[in-house]
Coordinates of C-alpha atoms in Angstrom, one line a residue:
X1 CA 37.7 38.2 -66.8
X2 CA 38.7 39.2 -63.4
X3 CA 41.6 36.7 -63.4
X4 CA 43.5 38.3 -66.2
X5 CA 46.4 40.4 -65.1
X6 CA 46.6 44.1 -66.0
X7 CA 48.9 44.2 -68.9
X8 CA 51.8 46.5 -69.7
X9 CA 50.9 46.1 -73.6
X10 CA 49.8 49.7 -73.8
X11 CA 53.5 51.0 -72.9
X12 CA 54.9 49.3 -75.8
X13 CA 54.8 50.2 -79.4
X14 CA 53.1 47.8 -81.6
X15 CA 55.4 45.0 -82.4
X16 CA 56.1 44.2 -86.0
X17 CA 55.4 40.7 -87.4
X18 CA 58.5 38.5 -86.5
X19 CA 60.8 37.5 -88.9
X20 CA 61.1 33.8 -89.4
X21 CA 64.3 31.7 -88.6
X22 CA 66.2 29.6 -91.3
X23 CA 65.5 26.1 -90.6
X24 CA 68.2 24.3 -89.0
X25 CA 69.2 21.5 -86.6
X26 CA 68.0 21.9 -83.0
X27 CA 71.4 20.6 -81.9
X28 CA 73.5 23.4 -83.6
X29 CA 74.1 26.5 -81.7
X30 CA 72.5 29.3 -83.7
X31 CA 75.1 31.9 -85.0
X32 CA 74.4 35.3 -86.3
X33 CA 77.0 36.5 -88.7
X34 CA 78.3 40.0 -87.9
X35 CA 80.0 42.6 -89.8
X36 CA 83.2 44.0 -88.5
X37 CA 82.0 47.3 -87.4
X38 CA 83.4 47.7 -83.6
X39 CA 79.9 48.9 -82.2
X40 CA 78.8 45.2 -82.8
X41 CA 81.4 44.1 -80.2
X42 CA 81.1 46.0 -77.2
X43 CA 83.4 45.8 -74.2
X44 CA 82.8 43.7 -71.3
X45 CA 80.9 45.9 -68.9
X46 CA 82.9 44.8 -65.9
X47 CA 86.0 45.9 -67.6
X48 CA 84.6 49.3 -68.7
X49 CA 83.2 50.0 -65.2
X50 CA 86.8 49.8 -63.9
X51 CA 88.1 52.2 -66.0
X52 CA 85.8 55.2 -66.7
X53 CA 84.1 58.0 -64.9
X54 CA 81.0 58.5 -67.2
X55 CA 79.3 55.6 -68.9
X56 CA 79.6 55.9 -72.6
X57 CA 76.6 57.4 -74.4
X58 CA 75.3 54.1 -75.9
X59 CA 74.4 53.0 -72.3
X60 CA 72.3 56.1 -71.4
X61 CA 68.5 56.2 -71.5
X62 CA 67.2 58.4 -74.1
X63 CA 64.7 61.1 -73.7
X64 CA 61.1 59.8 -73.7
X65 CA 62.1 56.2 -74.1
X66 CA 59.3 53.7 -73.3
X67 CA 59.3 52.6 -69.8
X68 CA 62.4 54.6 -69.1
X69 CA 61.2 56.8 -66.2
X70 CA 61.4 56.7 -62.4
X71 CA 64.7 54.3 -62.2
X72 CA 64.5 55.0 -58.4
X73 CA 61.3 52.9 -58.2
X74 CA 58.6 52.8 -55.8
X75 CA 58.3 50.5 -52.7
X76 CA 55.9 47.7 -53.0
X77 CA 52.7 48.3 -51.3
X78 CA 52.7 45.0 -49.7
X79 CA 55.4 42.3 -49.0
X80 CA 56.2 39.9 -52.1
X81 CA 53.8 37.0 -51.8
X82 CA 55.6 33.8 -50.5
X83 CA 54.1 30.6 -51.3
X84 CA 55.1 27.6 -49.2
X85 CA 55.7 24.9 -51.8
X86 CA 56.0 22.0 -49.6
X87 CA 52.5 22.6 -48.2
X88 CA 51.1 23.4 -51.6
X89 CA 52.4 20.3 -53.2
X90 CA 51.8 17.9 -50.4
X91 CA 48.3 18.8 -49.1
X92 CA 46.9 20.9 -52.1
X93 CA 46.3 23.6 -49.2
X94 CA 43.5 25.8 -49.9
X95 CA 45.0 28.9 -48.2
X96 CA 48.4 28.4 -50.2
X97 CA 46.5 27.9 -53.5
X98 CA 44.7 31.2 -52.9
X99 CA 47.8 32.9 -52.2
X100 CA 49.2 31.6 -55.7
X101 CA 46.2 32.6 -57.6
X102 CA 46.4 36.3 -56.0
X103 CA 50.1 36.5 -56.7
X104 CA 49.7 35.4 -60.3
X105 CA 46.7 37.7 -60.9
X106 CA 48.3 40.6 -59.1
X107 CA 51.9 40.6 -59.9
X108 CA 53.0 37.5 -62.2
X109 CA 55.7 36.7 -59.5
X110 CA 56.1 35.3 -56.1
X111 CA 58.6 33.9 -53.7
X112 CA 58.8 30.2 -52.8
X113 CA 59.8 28.8 -49.2
X114 CA 59.9 25.2 -48.1
X115 CA 61.2 24.3 -51.8
X116 CA 63.8 21.6 -50.9
X117 CA 66.7 23.3 -52.2
X118 CA 69.5 23.7 -49.4
X119 CA 70.9 27.1 -48.6
X120 CA 74.2 25.4 -49.0
X121 CA 73.7 24.8 -52.5
X122 CA 72.3 28.1 -53.4
X123 CA 75.4 29.6 -51.6
X124 CA 77.8 27.4 -53.7
X125 CA 76.1 28.4 -56.9
X126 CA 76.3 32.1 -56.3
X127 CA 79.9 32.0 -55.0
X128 CA 80.7 29.9 -58.0
X129 CA 79.3 32.6 -60.2
X130 CA 81.1 35.3 -58.3
X131 CA 84.2 33.5 -58.7
X132 CA 83.9 33.3 -62.2
X133 CA 83.3 36.8 -62.9
X134 CA 86.3 37.7 -60.9
X135 CA 88.5 35.7 -63.1
X136 CA 90.9 37.6 -65.6
X137 CA 89.2 38.9 -68.6
X138 CA 91.2 36.6 -70.8
X139 CA 90.1 33.5 -68.8
X140 CA 86.5 34.5 -69.3
X141 CA 86.9 35.2 -72.9
X142 CA 87.7 31.4 -73.2
X143 CA 84.0 31.0 -73.0
X144 CA 83.2 34.0 -75.3
X145 CA 79.6 34.2 -77.2
X146 CA 81.7 35.9 -80.0
X147 CA 83.2 33.3 -82.3
X148 CA 86.1 34.0 -84.3
X149 CA 85.3 37.7 -83.6
X150 CA 82.6 37.9 -86.1
X151 CA 79.7 35.6 -85.0
X152 CA 77.3 35.8 -82.3
X153 CA 75.8 32.9 -80.4
X154 CA 73.1 32.7 -77.6
X155 CA 75.5 30.6 -75.3
X156 CA 78.7 31.7 -73.6
X157 CA 80.1 34.8 -71.9
X158 CA 79.8 38.3 -73.0
X159 CA 76.7 40.7 -73.3
X160 CA 73.7 40.4 -75.1
X161 CA 73.6 40.7 -78.9
X162 CA 74.0 44.3 -80.6
X163 CA 71.5 44.4 -83.5
X164 CA 71.7 48.1 -84.5
X165 CA 74.3 50.9 -84.0
X166 CA 71.7 53.0 -82.2
X167 CA 70.6 50.0 -79.7
X168 CA 70.9 51.2 -76.1
X169 CA 73.4 48.8 -74.4
X170 CA 72.8 47.2 -71.0
X171 CA 75.1 47.6 -68.0
X172 CA 75.6 43.9 -67.4
X173 CA 77.7 41.0 -68.4
X174 CA 76.5 37.4 -68.5
X175 CA 77.2 33.8 -68.9
X176 CA 74.4 31.9 -70.9
X177 CA 74.4 28.1 -70.9
X178 CA 72.0 25.4 -72.0
X179 CA 71.4 23.0 -69.2
X180 CA 68.9 20.9 -70.8
X181 CA 68.4 18.7 -72.6
X182 CA 71.6 17.2 -71.0
X183 CA 73.0 15.7 -74.2
X184 CA 72.9 19.0 -75.9
X185 CA 75.1 20.8 -73.2
X186 CA 78.1 22.5 -74.8
X187 CA 80.5 21.8 -72.2
X188 CA 83.2 23.8 -73.6
X189 CA 81.5 26.9 -72.7
X190 CA 80.9 25.6 -69.1
X191 CA 83.9 26.9 -67.0
X192 CA 86.3 24.8 -65.3
X193 CA 87.4 27.4 -62.9
X194 CA 86.2 27.6 -60.4
X195 CA 86.4 23.8 -59.9
X196 CA 83.0 23.3 -58.4
X197 CA 81.2 25.2 -61.1
X198 CA 80.2 22.4 -63.4
X199 CA 79.0 20.1 -60.4
X200 CA 77.3 22.8 -58.6
X201 CA 75.4 23.8 -61.8
X202 CA 74.4 20.2 -62.6
X203 CA 72.9 19.7 -59.1
X204 CA 71.2 23.0 -59.0
X205 CA 69.4 22.1 -62.4
X206 CA 68.2 19.0 -60.9
X207 CA 66.7 20.5 -57.8
X208 CA 65.4 23.7 -59.8
X209 CA 63.6 21.2 -62.3
X210 CA 61.6 19.8 -59.2
X211 CA 60.5 23.2 -58.1
X212 CA 59.4 23.9 -61.6
X213 CA 57.3 20.8 -61.8
X214 CA 55.7 21.4 -58.3
X215 CA 54.8 25.0 -59.5
X216 CA 53.3 23.9 -62.9
X217 CA 51.0 21.2 -61.3
X218 CA 49.8 23.9 -58.8
X219 CA 49.1 26.4 -61.6
X220 CA 47.2 23.4 -63.6
X221 CA 44.9 23.0 -60.6
X222 CA 44.3 26.6 -60.6
X223 CA 43.1 26.5 -64.3
X224 CA 41.1 23.4 -63.4
X225 CA 43.4 21.2 -65.9
X226 CA 44.6 17.8 -65.3
X227 CA 47.4 18.0 -62.7
X228 CA 50.1 17.1 -65.1
X229 CA 48.7 19.1 -68.0
X230 CA 51.2 21.9 -67.9
X231 CA 54.3 19.5 -67.0
X232 CA 53.4 17.5 -69.9
X233 CA 54.0 20.4 -72.3
X234 CA 57.7 20.1 -71.4
X235 CA 59.1 17.0 -73.5
X236 CA 62.7 15.6 -73.0
X237 CA 63.8 17.9 -75.9
X238 CA 62.4 21.0 -74.0
X239 CA 65.1 23.7 -73.5
X240 CA 66.4 25.0 -70.1
X241 CA 69.0 27.7 -69.9
X242 CA 71.0 28.9 -67.0
X243 CA 72.0 32.7 -67.1
X244 CA 74.6 34.3 -64.7
X245 CA 74.1 38.0 -64.7
X246 CA 76.7 40.2 -63.2
X247 CA 76.0 43.9 -62.7
X248 CA 79.0 45.9 -62.1
X249 CA 78.8 49.4 -60.2
X250 CA 77.8 52.0 -62.5
X251 CA 78.8 55.6 -62.0
X252 CA 75.2 57.0 -63.3
X253 CA 72.6 54.7 -61.9
X254 CA 70.2 57.6 -62.6
X255 CA 70.7 57.0 -66.4
X256 CA 71.6 53.7 -67.0
X257 CA 69.7 50.1 -66.7
X258 CA 71.3 46.9 -65.9
X259 CA 68.8 45.3 -68.3
X260 CA 66.1 46.9 -70.4
X261 CA 62.3 46.6 -69.8
X262 CA 61.2 42.9 -71.2
X263 CA 58.9 39.9 -70.3
X264 CA 60.8 36.6 -70.2
X265 CA 60.2 34.7 -73.4
X266 CA 60.3 31.2 -71.8
X267 CA 57.4 29.6 -69.7
X268 CA 58.6 30.1 -66.3
X269 CA 61.7 31.5 -64.7
X270 CA 63.4 30.5 -61.3
X271 CA 65.6 33.3 -60.2
X272 CA 68.1 33.0 -57.5
X273 CA 68.4 36.6 -56.1
X274 CA 71.4 38.4 -54.8
X275 CA 70.8 38.4 -50.8
X276 CA 72.5 41.8 -50.4
X277 CA 71.9 44.2 -53.3
X278 CA 68.6 45.0 -54.8
X279 CA 68.0 46.0 -58.5
X280 CA 65.1 44.1 -59.9
X281 CA 62.0 46.2 -60.4
X282 CA 58.4 45.1 -61.8
X283 CA 56.0 47.3 -63.9
X284 CA 52.3 47.2 -62.6
X285 CA 49.8 49.8 -63.8
X286 CA 52.4 52.1 -65.1
X287 CA 54.4 52.1 -61.9
X288 CA 57.8 50.5 -61.3
X289 CA 58.0 48.8 -58.1
X290 CA 61.4 47.6 -56.3
X291 CA 62.1 44.1 -55.3
X292 CA 63.9 44.4 -52.0
X293 CA 67.0 42.5 -51.3
X294 CA 66.5 39.6 -49.0
X295 CA 68.9 38.8 -45.9
X296 CA 69.1 35.3 -47.1
X297 CA 69.2 33.4 -50.7
X298 CA 65.6 33.7 -52.0
X299 CA 64.1 32.0 -55.2
X300 CA 61.8 34.3 -57.0
X301 CA 59.3 32.5 -59.7
X302 CA 58.0 34.5 -62.6
X303 CA 55.6 33.9 -65.5
X304 CA 57.3 34.2 -69.0
X305 CA 55.2 35.1 -72.2
X306 CA 55.4 31.4 -73.4
X307 CA 53.1 30.6 -70.4
X308 CA 51.2 33.5 -71.4
X309 CA 50.4 32.0 -74.7
X310 CA 49.9 28.3 -73.4
X311 CA 47.3 29.7 -71.1
X312 CA 45.6 31.9 -73.5
X313 CA 46.5 35.1 -71.6
X314 CA 45.0 33.9 -68.0
X315 CA 48.8 34.2 -66.8
X316 CA 50.6 37.1 -68.1
X317 CA 54.5 37.5 -68.3
X318 CA 55.2 40.5 -66.3
X319 CA 57.4 43.4 -67.7
X320 CA 60.4 43.9 -65.4
X321 CA 63.9 45.6 -65.7
X322 CA 67.0 45.8 -63.6
X323 CA 68.5 49.2 -62.3
X324 CA 72.2 49.7 -61.4
X325 CA 74.1 50.7 -58.2
X326 CA 76.9 53.2 -58.0
X327 CA 78.8 51.5 -55.2
X328 CA 78.1 47.6 -55.2
X329 CA 78.2 44.9 -57.7
X330 CA 75.1 42.5 -58.1
X331 CA 74.7 39.0 -59.0
X332 CA 71.7 36.7 -59.9
X333 CA 71.0 33.4 -61.6
X334 CA 68.2 32.7 -63.7
X335 CA 66.9 29.4 -65.0
X336 CA 64.8 29.7 -67.7
X337 CA 62.1 26.8 -68.8
X338 CA 61.3 26.5 -72.5
X339 CA 59.5 24.1 -74.7
X340 CA 60.9 21.9 -77.5
X341 CA 62.3 24.5 -80.3
X342 CA 60.7 21.6 -83.0
X343 CA 57.1 22.1 -81.7
X344 CA 54.6 24.7 -82.2
X345 CA 53.5 27.1 -79.4
X346 CA 50.0 28.1 -79.0
X347 CA 47.1 28.1 -76.4
X348 CA 46.6 24.7 -74.7
X349 CA 43.6 23.1 -76.4
X350 CA 41.9 22.4 -73.1
X351 CA 42.0 26.3 -72.4
X352 CA 39.6 27.0 -75.3
X353 CA 35.9 27.2 -75.6
X354 CA 33.4 29.0 -78.1
X355 CA 33.3 31.8 -75.3
X356 CA 37.0 31.9 -75.1
X357 CA 38.7 31.5 -78.5
X358 CA 42.4 31.5 -79.0
X359 CA 43.8 34.9 -78.4
X360 CA 47.2 34.3 -79.7
X361 CA 48.1 32.7 -83.2
X362 CA 50.5 29.6 -83.2
X363 CA 54.1 29.8 -84.3
X364 CA 57.1 27.4 -84.2
X365 CA 59.0 27.8 -80.8
X366 CA 62.5 28.1 -82.5
X367 CA 61.0 30.9 -84.8
X368 CA 59.3 32.4 -81.8
X369 CA 62.9 32.6 -79.8
X370 CA 64.7 34.3 -82.9
X371 CA 61.8 36.7 -83.0
X372 CA 62.0 37.5 -79.4
X373 CA 65.8 38.6 -80.0
X374 CA 64.5 41.2 -82.7
X375 CA 61.9 42.7 -80.2
X376 CA 64.2 42.4 -77.1
X377 CA 66.6 44.7 -78.8
X378 CA 63.9 47.2 -79.6
X379 CA 62.3 47.0 -76.1
X380 CA 59.2 45.4 -77.3
X381 CA 57.3 42.3 -76.3
X382 CA 57.2 39.4 -79.0
X383 CA 53.9 38.2 -77.6
X384 CA 52.1 41.3 -78.8
X385 CA 53.1 40.4 -82.2
X386 CA 51.0 37.2 -82.1
X387 CA 47.8 38.4 -80.7
X388 CA 44.7 37.6 -82.9

């Protein structure tokens, strides 16, 4: 099938069958019990970066680590595809549709222009993000993702979960917040400083959702599905998370990653990129390619593995990572669009024929998300464990 992307699967170890989550209320925030060992509670990387000359060993790349090579990256052979979303949505422009098809087929990501999001709003969100990470550590810890010093939860301020003592850690801090369903927002974890943060995030969420829906309709047309087929997969209980990523300067960018290689677990990601500092890299045919910084705020869209499963492998979630910088901090804001955690994930029925049977087995979304955390900590793609 010429439309199927070259996958990075061969670069990963074959994943183990995912562990199933314990059933629970979708409205409760999943917490993982933690022992008292200090290695489970890593320091703020921002605080660490201000006080050390060399990164601690748990941040250093290991020899022969899968996908750990060439941190300098390679320049992209062509500019990142840019899709005029206004033109694509309003007129179903054939040229823009062809560009979208090519971008999905070749890279799995693309930039969007003419998307209706004001530069002033993007600037406000990025400024509020930067201001939050510049707050004193004790102020940021009011929103910690470690509860009582013992329990990890996905939402809140801190670092990603440490699963094992030998897990290599990422050189980044983050603030991870559920923004939809709106009645499941945990506002106790939404910063009140800077004062504009909550309002900016609420407005940004509304605008980003419109962009997501326009892209999903365009993708459905490429797949020769009903225009709203993909949009309708996202019910009013579908999950949307905003993740504010902070990458402090790192004294050894040749040995340390900001985020380890992974594919996004959700269906679609809308990424607001730092306009001054690069760091994002995508893997294609065994080569890591640098995504250059733009001189203005740019929205980058990439496919996640939920979409890979829904489309039965036609659209693939590209593998990407973030490298560090020895001199400058870097910020980004990602909005992740997932499905209702209580539903099953599997290939859309309209995608299946006798000649094209299901390539992935079904699984409950909330179990899929738990399995992703296990695989992510090991540098593996959870989607590979669902292949039939």
